[in-house]
Amino acid sequence: MPRSCAAAAWRRATSCSMARISPGTDPGPRGHSSAWRSCAAADPLGRAIGRLTHITEPGLVDLRPTRGQLDGSSLTGGGGGLSGGYSKIPPHSLEAEESIIGGLLLDNLAYDRIADKIGADDFYVERNARIFAGMAQLSAEGQPIDVITVSERLKKNGEITKIGGLSYLVEITERVPTAANIENYASIVAEKSLLRRMIRVSTEIIENAYSSAVDSSEFIDRAEKQIYEISEGARDSGLQRIDTLVPKAVDNIDELMKRKSDVTGVATGFVDFDRLTAGLQPSDLIIVAGRPSMGKTALVLNIAENVAVPARLQDGETPPGVAIFSLEMSNEQLVMRMLCSQASHDMADVRRGSVPTRQYSDLARAAGRLGQAPVYIDDTPALSAMELRARARRLSRDPNANLGLAIVDYLQLMRGNGEDSREQEISSISRSLKALAKEIRVPVVALSQLNRQVELRSDKRPVMADLREWVTGDTLVMLAAGRRVPVRTPVGRSLDV
C-alpha cells in the first residue's frame, strides 16, 4: 500500500487529528525521531488538557490522549491552557501542587489558610484539582479533611479511580513532611495559574485579531476586559452551588452589622436619600432621570462633592475617588460649578466677574479643598460605551485613585453601536453600564433626559414608562416637575425627589 494511503487509513481507523511536521526533528524516546508539542483538548468538564504529543508514524503527530490522561493523571490547563502551535509546556509546579494536597491531608486546619488564595481550577494536574475540589466540599460542610474523609468523598463523587485511588493519597502524605509552608506553595500555584490564564487570553486575542469580521472597537473592549479580569483575579464563575455562596453572604451580613452607620454604601450627603437607599451600593446602576434644566447635573455634582470632599474624615481615612464622564459640559464648566457650590457663591455673579473682594477668599479656600479632592473628569464628547468602560477600568486599577463612584452625564449623548433604533442603542448602553458597575464593583450613576411626553400629560410627574428604553437599573431617581418636594418612600426602587 502506498505510504500516503496507509497514513490515510491509519487516520480513519484511529479517528484522531494529525499534523504534518517537517523532517529533521530532534530525537525522541527510544531513539525515534520525535516532535514534542504542547496542545489543548477539552475534557468533559470543559477545561483544557495540556499534553505532550509524539510521533507514532514518521512524519505524523499523534494527538490522541495518552494512557496517563485516560487513567485520571492527565494534566489540566486549569486557569487556561495553551492552544494552537506553541512549543512550550504551560507554566506549572507539580511539586507545589502535591505539597498543598499532602499538607492539607496532614493538617486539618490548613485549608482555611489558603482557601482565599487558590481554587480547584488553579491546579494543573487533573487529579490534584479533583482532590482539592473534594476537600473544599468537606470544608464547606464543616467536615474534617484527612485521607479517609477525602477518599470517601471522592468515592461518593465517582472520582476515586480517576485520581489513582487511595494509594495516591497515601503516597502524597508520605512525601510531604509538614504543612508549615503551605501558604508559600499556594502562592506558587496561584502565580502559575495566572500565567496560564494570561497565555490563554493572549492566544485568544491573537486569533481574534486575525479575524476579518471583528469590529475593532468591540475587539479592543473585549481584549481589555479579559486582561482586566486577569489583573483583578476575576474569573467566569459559571454555575455555582448555593452552598458555596451562602458563607460569603453571611460574612457580608456580619460586616454590615459591625458598621456604626445605617449607610452601608457610598453616602451621597443627602440624609433622606441615604436613609431610603442605605447609600449608593457597589455594582449598582443608578439612573437619574428628568427633563432639561431640572437639576440633574447639579444633583450629581453635589453628590460628587459630598463623596470626594467630605465634611468629616476619621484619622487616616481617605475619601473615595469620583470619576465624572461629562458628555454635555466641559471640564471648565463643571469645575466652576463645583467651586461655586463649595464657596456658596452665586454662579451668575462668578460668571460676570462681580464677586466682592471680601468673598473672593471663600473661592480661594474652596479651590484649595477641591484641588485636593480625588475627582477625575473626562469631557470627551460622544463617547461610546466601550470607550467609557475602558477608561473607567484603567482608573479603577490605579490604587491612588481609590475609585468609589462613577458618574455619566448624560446617556442620550453617548455614541451607540449602530443598532436599528436609538431606543435599542440606549438599551445596549444601559446593559453595558450595568456590566461596568459589576466589573469595577462601584456604583455607577447615569443621567437620562426624559422626552417631551412628560409635558403633554396633566400630571407632569415622571413615571417608569418614560424610561422604557432602560432595560436595566437598580435604583431610579426621577426629578419631579416644577416644584420642590421631599424624598418619598420608594415604590420598589424608584425615588421621586
C-alpha positions as semicolon CSV with decimal commas, in nm:
position;residue;x (nm);y (nm);z (nm)
1;M;0,000;0,000;0,000
2;P;0,141;0,343;-0,085
3;R;0,263;0,540;0,210
4;S;0,000;0,817;0,172
5;C;-0,283;0,560;0,154
6;A;-0,153;0,382;0,461
7;A;-0,138;0,707;0,651
8;A;-0,493;0,795;0,546
9;A;-0,623;0,455;0,652
10;W;-0,444;0,483;0,984
11;R;-0,600;0,827;1,042
12;R;-0,950;0,696;0,968
13;A;-0,902;0,396;1,193
14;T;-0,788;0,597;1,491
15;S;-1,023;0,894;1,428
16;C;-0,772;1,140;1,558
17;S;-0,623;1,466;1,433
18;M;-0,291;1,455;1,252
19;A;-0,044;1,724;1,168
20;R;0,248;1,706;0,928
21;I;0,585;1,805;1,068
22;S;0,899;1,898;0,890
23;P;1,187;1,649;0,881
24;G;1,496;1,684;1,089
25;T;1,329;1,696;1,429
26;D;1,514;1,620;1,749
27;P;1,549;1,256;1,853
28;G;1,279;1,147;2,093
29;P;1,219;0,846;2,320
30;R;1,370;0,513;2,221
31;G;1,580;0,683;1,952
32;H;1,286;0,760;1,724
33;S;1,253;1,098;1,559
34;S;1,003;1,292;1,770
35;A;0,842;1,632;1,775
36;W;0,718;1,730;2,117
37;R;0,443;1,985;2,117
38;S;0,206;2,127;2,371
39;C;-0,155;2,138;2,263
40;A;-0,500;2,159;2,414
41;A;-0,815;1,947;2,413
42;A;-1,138;1,976;2,605
43;D;-1,219;1,726;2,878
44;P;-1,580;1,650;2,987
45;L;-1,559;1,941;3,233
46;G;-1,485;2,184;2,953
47;R;-1,133;2,258;3,074
48;A;-0,820;2,240;2,862
49;I;-0,592;1,938;2,888
50;G;-0,232;2,027;2,814
51;R;-0,034;1,730;2,687
52;L;0,277;1,627;2,502
53;T;0,249;1,451;2,169
54;H;0,500;1,228;1,996
55;I;0,540;1,073;1,653
56;T;0,386;0,730;1,614
57;E;0,446;0,717;1,238
58;P;0,727;0,902;1,060
59;G;0,609;1,246;0,959
60;L;0,288;1,234;1,165
61;V;0,200;1,363;1,511
62;D;-0,041;1,162;1,728
63;L;-0,286;1,391;1,907
64;R;-0,469;1,115;2,093
65;P;-0,487;1,118;2,475
66;T;-0,203;0,932;2,639
67;R;-0,260;0,647;2,883
68;G;-0,196;0,884;3,173
69;Q;-0,475;1,108;3,056
70;L;-0,718;0,818;3,036
71;D;-0,648;0,695;3,391
72;G;-0,707;1,036;3,551
73;S;-0,350;1,155;3,586
74;S;-0,379;1,395;3,295
75;L;-0,260;1,749;3,315
76;T;-0,521;2,019;3,302
77;G;-0,490;2,370;3,173
78;G;-0,660;2,495;3,488
79;G;-0,669;2,868;3,459
80;G;-0,621;2,844;3,085
81;G;-0,425;2,602;2,871
82;L;-0,236;2,661;2,553
83;S;-0,395;2,649;2,215
84;G;-0,265;2,604;1,875
85;G;0,111;2,573;1,780
86;Y;0,303;2,684;2,087
87;S;0,601;2,464;2,165
88;K;0,625;2,504;2,541
89;I;0,453;2,332;2,829
90;P;0,224;2,570;3,025
91;P;0,375;2,708;3,348
92;H;0,308;2,484;3,646
93;S;0,467;2,336;3,957
94;L;0,379;1,974;4,025
95;E;0,581;1,980;4,345
96;A;0,388;2,276;4,488
97;E;0,054;2,118;4,397
98;E;0,141;1,788;4,563
99;S;0,277;1,971;4,867
100;I;-0,055;2,151;4,906
101;I;-0,257;1,829;4,880
102;G;-0,024;1,648;5,118
103;G;-0,018;1,937;5,364
104;L;-0,397;1,953;5,377
105;L;-0,416;1,579;5,440
106;L;-0,170;1,618;5,728
107;D;-0,312;1,935;5,884
108;N;-0,690;1,952;5,907
109;L;-0,682;2,328;5,982
110;A;-0,452;2,429;5,696
111;Y;-0,734;2,467;5,444
112;D;-0,853;2,796;5,591
113;R;-0,507;2,944;5,542
114;I;-0,516;2,903;5,164
115;A;-0,887;2,892;5,076
116;D;-0,887;3,256;4,969
117;K;-0,568;3,217;4,762
118;I;-0,645;2,931;4,524
119;G;-0,929;2,720;4,389
120;A;-0,954;2,381;4,226
121;D;-0,920;2,530;3,878
122;D;-0,578;2,672;3,970
123;F;-0,430;2,322;3,971
124;Y;-0,256;2,199;3,658
125;V;-0,278;1,827;3,730
126;E;-0,632;1,699;3,683
127;R;-0,637;1,460;3,976
128;N;-0,495;1,722;4,212
129;A;-0,776;1,954;4,104
130;R;-1,036;1,685;4,176
131;I;-0,886;1,616;4,519
132;F;-0,879;1,983;4,613
133;A;-1,240;2,025;4,500
134;G;-1,340;1,737;4,727
135;M;-1,153;1,900;5,016
136;A;-1,337;2,226;4,952
137;Q;-1,669;2,042;4,973
138;L;-1,572;1,885;5,305
139;S;-1,462;2,219;5,446
140;A;-1,788;2,385;5,340
141;E;-1,980;2,115;5,527
142;G;-1,764;2,150;5,837
143;Q;-1,617;1,803;5,794
144;P;-1,255;1,714;5,877
145;I;-1,003;1,675;5,596
146;D;-0,784;1,365;5,605
147;V;-0,701;1,065;5,390
148;I;-1,014;0,871;5,488
149;T;-1,268;1,153;5,457
150;V;-1,123;1,273;5,127
151;S;-1,118;0,924;4,977
152;E;-1,479;0,866;5,085
153;R;-1,586;1,196;4,934
154;L;-1,412;1,111;4,606
155;K;-1,585;0,772;4,606
156;K;-1,916;0,948;4,655
157;N;-1,833;1,179;4,364
158;G;-1,732;0,882;4,148
159;E;-1,378;1,014;4,114
160;I;-1,164;0,791;4,335
161;T;-1,036;0,581;4,044
162;K;-0,973;0,892;3,836
163;I;-0,722;1,024;4,089
164;G;-0,533;0,697;4,120
165;G;-0,714;0,550;4,419
166;L;-0,643;0,566;4,791
167;S;-0,281;0,474;4,727
168;Y;-0,216;0,812;4,563
169;L;-0,345;0,998;4,869
170;V;-0,128;0,787;5,100
171;E;0,173;0,833;4,872
172;I;0,141;1,212;4,882
173;T;0,119;1,223;5,261
174;E;0,437;1,017;5,283
175;R;0,622;1,259;5,053
176;V;0,514;1,576;5,235
177;P;0,655;1,606;5,588
178;T;0,464;1,914;5,707
179;A;0,206;2,179;5,615
180;A;0,413;2,464;5,759
181;N;0,489;2,621;5,419
182;I;0,152;2,558;5,258
183;E;0,081;2,929;5,209
184;N;0,400;2,968;5,007
185;Y;0,304;2,668;4,795
186;A;-0,039;2,821;4,736
187;S;0,122;3,143;4,614
188;I;0,331;2,944;4,365
189;V;0,028;2,757;4,232
190;A;-0,174;3,079;4,205
191;E;0,107;3,251;4,015
192;K;0,142;2,964;3,767
193;S;-0,235;2,959;3,716
194;L;-0,230;3,334;3,649
195;L;0,039;3,287;3,385
196;R;-0,161;3,011;3,216
197;R;-0,471;3,229;3,204
198;M;-0,261;3,509;3,056
199;I;-0,132;3,274;2,787
200;R;-0,484;3,155;2,707
201;V;-0,624;3,508;2,684
202;S;-0,327;3,629;2,478
203;T;-0,378;3,342;2,236
204;E;-0,747;3,425;2,202
205;I;-0,663;3,790;2,138
206;I;-0,415;3,696;1,866
207;E;-0,663;3,461;1,700
208;N;-0,942;3,719;1,713
209;A;-0,712;3,987;1,572
210;Y;-0,665;3,777;1,259
211;S;-1,042;3,755;1,209
212;S;-1,153;3,984;0,928
213;A;-1,507;4,003;1,067
214;V;-1,410;4,154;1,403
215;D;-1,512;4,511;1,486
216;S;-1,202;4,697;1,605
217;S;-1,365;4,891;1,890
218;E;-1,551;4,585;2,015
219;F;-1,233;4,378;1,986
220;I;-1,030;4,627;2,192
221;D;-1,300;4,646;2,459
222;R;-1,322;4,268;2,487
223;A;-0,944;4,227;2,494
224;E;-0,902;4,492;2,762
225;K;-1,183;4,336;2,966
226;Q;-1,010;3,998;2,955
227;I;-0,677;4,144;3,066
228;Y;-0,854;4,347;3,336
229;E;-1,023;4,036;3,473
230;I;-0,690;3,861;3,498
231;S;-0,526;4,155;3,675
232;E;-0,818;4,172;3,920
233;G;-0,824;3,798;3,975
234;A;-1,175;3,778;3,830
235;R;-1,297;3,466;3,655
236;D;-1,605;3,341;3,481
237;S;-1,784;3,190;3,777
238;G;-2,028;2,979;3,579
239;L;-2,290;2,785;3,771
240;Q;-2,213;2,763;4,142
241;R;-2,391;2,562;4,410
242;I;-2,555;2,783;4,665
243;D;-2,366;2,613;4,950
244;T;-2,051;2,788;4,824
245;L;-2,226;3,126;4,812
246;V;-2,411;3,128;5,145
247;P;-2,095;3,162;5,362
248;K;-1,992;3,472;5,165
249;A;-2,337;3,625;5,211
250;V;-2,324;3,556;5,586
251;D;-1,980;3,718;5,607
252;N;-2,114;4,026;5,428
253;I;-2,403;4,047;5,673
254;D;-2,160;4,023;5,965
255;E;-1,955;4,309;5,821
256;L;-2,266;4,522;5,776
257;M;-2,376;4,452;6,133
258;K;-2,041;4,580;6,262
259;R;-2,083;4,918;6,092
260;K;-2,191;5,206;6,314
261;S;-2,381;5,380;6,034
262;D;-2,702;5,277;5,860
263;V;-2,540;5,381;5,531
264;T;-2,368;5,069;5,402
265;G;-2,283;5,204;5,056
266;V;-2,136;5,532;4,934
267;A;-2,301;5,817;5,127
268;T;-2,444;6,086;4,900
269;G;-2,467;6,351;5,173
270;F;-2,845;6,374;5,126
271;V;-2,977;6,236;5,454
272;D;-3,325;6,133;5,341
273;F;-3,192;5,973;5,025
274;D;-2,927;5,780;5,217
275;R;-3,186;5,668;5,472
276;L;-3,403;5,515;5,200
277;T;-3,127;5,360;4,991
278;A;-2,855;5,291;5,254
279;G;-2,624;5,479;5,018
280;L;-2,511;5,401;4,666
281;Q;-2,431;5,031;4,667
282;P;-2,129;4,880;4,489
283;S;-2,209;4,725;4,149
284;D;-2,541;4,914;4,129
285;L;-2,651;5,122;3,831
286;I;-2,843;5,429;3,950
287;I;-3,045;5,619;3,690
288;V;-3,122;5,990;3,749
289;A;-3,391;6,099;3,504
290;G;-3,561;6,431;3,436
291;R;-3,645;6,691;3,178
292;P;-3,383;6,952;3,077
293;S;-3,293;7,216;3,338
294;M;-3,448;7,016;3,622
295;G;-3,118;6,994;3,813
296;K;-2,983;6,653;3,714
297;T;-2,623;6,770;3,677
298;A;-2,645;6,988;3,988
299;L;-2,764;6,688;4,190
300;V;-2,486;6,453;4,082
301;L;-2,220;6,722;4,122
302;N;-2,339;6,778;4,479
303;I;-2,314;6,403;4,535
304;A;-1,963;6,401;4,385
305;E;-1,858;6,684;4,618
306;N;-2,004;6,512;4,923
307;V;-1,820;6,191;4,834
308;A;-1,480;6,333;4,736
309;V;-1,478;6,638;4,966
310;P;-1,649;6,508;5,281
311;A;-1,709;6,740;5,573
312;R;-1,552;6,499;5,820
313;L;-1,291;6,228;5,790
314;Q;-1,156;5,997;6,056
315;D;-0,782;5,986;6,118
316;G;-0,604;5,807;5,836
317;E;-0,920;5,784;5,624
318;T;-0,910;5,889;5,260
319;P;-1,220;5,983;5,060
320;P;-1,329;5,766;4,768
321;G;-1,240;5,884;4,420
322;V;-1,510;6,003;4,181
323;A;-1,496;5,971;3,802
324;I;-1,719;6,209;3,604
325;F;-1,777;6,144;3,235
326;S;-1,934;6,465;3,107
327;L;-2,060;6,442;2,751
328;E;-2,256;6,768;2,777
329;M;-2,043;7,020;2,968
330;S;-1,673;7,095;2,950
331;N;-1,445;7,027;3,244
332;E;-1,409;7,404;3,297
333;Q;-1,785;7,439;3,338
334;L;-1,803;7,152;3,583
335;V;-1,514;7,279;3,795
336;M;-1,668;7,628;3,801
337;R;-1,996;7,483;3,926
338;M;-1,824;7,282;4,197
339;L;-1,616;7,580;4,310
340;C;-1,927;7,797;4,344
341;S;-2,102;7,522;4,533
342;Q;-1,809;7,477;4,772
343;A;-1,784;7,853;4,830
344;S;-2,165;7,901;4,845
345;H;-2,148;8,172;4,577
346;D;-2,396;8,254;4,304
347;M;-2,279;8,111;3,974
348;A;-2,415;8,412;3,785
349;D;-2,200;8,654;3,989
350;V;-1,890;8,446;3,924
351;R;-1,960;8,435;3,551
352;R;-1,994;8,812;3,541
353;G;-1,677;8,855;3,745
354;S;-1,867;9,054;4,005
355;V;-1,760;8,863;4,315
356;P;-1,689;9,109;4,601
357;T;-1,329;9,117;4,712
358;R;-1,420;9,014;5,066
359;Q;-1,585;8,700;4,928
360;Y;-1,302;8,607;4,696
361;S;-1,120;8,443;4,986
362;D;-1,409;8,194;5,007
363;L;-1,341;8,091;4,649
364;A;-0,970;8,057;4,724
365;R;-1,039;7,826;5,019
366;A;-1,287;7,627;4,809
367;A;-1,025;7,592;4,536
368;G;-0,779;7,457;4,791
369;R;-1,024;7,194;4,916
370;L;-1,140;7,096;4,569
371;G;-0,786;7,083;4,435
372;Q;-0,700;6,811;4,687
373;A;-1,012;6,605;4,611
374;P;-0,982;6,277;4,417
375;V;-1,214;6,389;4,136
376;Y;-1,141;6,283;3,777
377;I;-1,324;6,449;3,487
378;D;-1,341;6,329;3,127
379;D;-1,528;6,569;2,896
380;T;-1,474;6,378;2,572
381;P;-1,789;6,424;2,362
382;A;-1,983;6,134;2,207
383;L;-1,804;5,860;2,399
384;S;-1,914;5,508;2,318
385;A;-1,999;5,268;2,598
386;M;-1,690;5,062;2,518
387;E;-1,459;5,364;2,535
388;L;-1,613;5,476;2,863
389;R;-1,579;5,130;3,015
390;A;-1,214;5,107;2,910
391;R;-1,131;5,441;3,074
392;A;-1,320;5,353;3,391
393;R;-1,139;5,021;3,415
394;R;-0,800;5,189;3,384
395;L;-0,886;5,435;3,659
396;S;-1,017;5,160;3,887
397;R;-0,682;4,982;3,858
398;D;-0,499;5,290;3,989
399;P;-0,458;5,240;4,365
400;N;-0,407;5,613;4,416
401;A;-0,746;5,689;4,259
402;N;-0,936;5,472;4,510
403;L;-1,236;5,487;4,278
404;G;-1,566;5,473;4,467
405;L;-1,818;5,631;4,231
406;A;-1,862;5,682;3,856
407;I;-2,099;5,940;3,703
408;V;-2,215;5,960;3,340
409;D;-2,379;6,285;3,219
410;Y;-2,577;6,202;3,017
411;L;-2,678;5,883;2,838
412;Q;-2,852;6,015;2,530
413;L;-2,527;6,186;2,426
414;M;-2,332;5,860;2,422
415;R;-2,247;5,709;2,086
416;G;-2,428;5,387;2,005
417;N;-2,316;5,081;1,812
418;G;-2,541;5,136;1,512
419;E;-2,845;4,937;1,626
420;D;-3,168;4,960;1,428
421;S;-3,320;5,228;1,653
422;R;-3,200;5,478;1,910
423;E;-3,414;5,303;2,171
424;Q;-3,221;4,982;2,110
425;E;-2,893;5,174;2,133
426;I;-2,989;5,322;2,471
427;S;-3,089;4,975;2,591
428;S;-2,750;4,843;2,482
429;I;-2,574;5,132;2,658
430;S;-2,765;5,066;2,980
431;R;-2,665;4,700;2,976
432;S;-2,304;4,798;2,915
433;L;-2,302;5,041;3,209
434;K;-2,455;4,780;3,436
435;A;-2,181;4,539;3,332
436;L;-1,924;4,810;3,410
437;A;-2,065;4,858;3,760
438;K;-2,027;4,486;3,824
439;E;-1,676;4,473;3,678
440;I;-1,525;4,757;3,880
441;R;-1,752;4,698;4,183
442;V;-1,851;5,061;4,232
443;P;-2,188;5,236;4,191
444;V;-2,242;5,397;3,852
445;V;-2,479;5,697;3,838
446;A;-2,616;5,762;3,490
447;L;-2,819;6,068;3,396
448;S;-3,100;6,035;3,147
449;Q;-3,309;6,303;2,980
450;L;-3,682;6,237;2,958
451;N;-3,867;6,309;2,635
452;R;-4,142;6,566;2,585
453;Q;-4,422;6,317;2,652
454;V;-4,399;6,413;3,019
455;E;-4,506;6,769;2,944
456;L;-4,811;6,657;2,746
457;R;-4,972;6,493;3,048
458;S;-5,184;6,674;3,305
459;D;-4,974;6,517;3,580
460;K;-4,622;6,602;3,475
461;R;-4,461;6,376;3,731
462;P;-4,235;6,123;3,553
463;V;-4,331;5,755;3,560
464;M;-4,140;5,436;3,487
465;A;-4,288;5,412;3,137
466;D;-4,097;5,727;3,042
467;L;-3,779;5,521;3,059
468;R;-3,890;5,213;2,869
469;E;-3,560;5,201;2,680
470;W;-3,378;5,136;3,008
471;V;-3,370;4,759;3,031
472;T;-3,164;4,750;3,350
473;G;-3,103;4,962;3,655
474;D;-3,102;4,903;4,028
475;T;-3,225;5,241;4,153
476;L;-3,422;5,504;3,962
477;V;-3,427;5,868;4,074
478;M;-3,672;6,087;3,881
479;L;-3,669;6,463;3,928
480;A;-4,029;6,579;3,978
481;A;-4,155;6,860;3,759
482;G;-4,174;7,217;3,870
483;R;-4,171;7,215;4,247
484;R;-3,961;7,115;4,545
485;V;-4,086;6,803;4,719
486;P;-3,936;6,588;4,996
487;V;-3,798;6,245;4,923
488;R;-4,081;5,994;4,939
489;T;-4,081;5,634;5,047
490;P;-3,971;5,441;4,739
491;V;-4,210;5,223;4,546
492;G;-3,989;4,932;4,451
493;R;-3,657;5,101;4,385
494;S;-3,786;5,426;4,231
495;L;-3,746;5,759;4,409
496;D;-3,910;6,092;4,332
497;V;-3,715;6,393;4,453
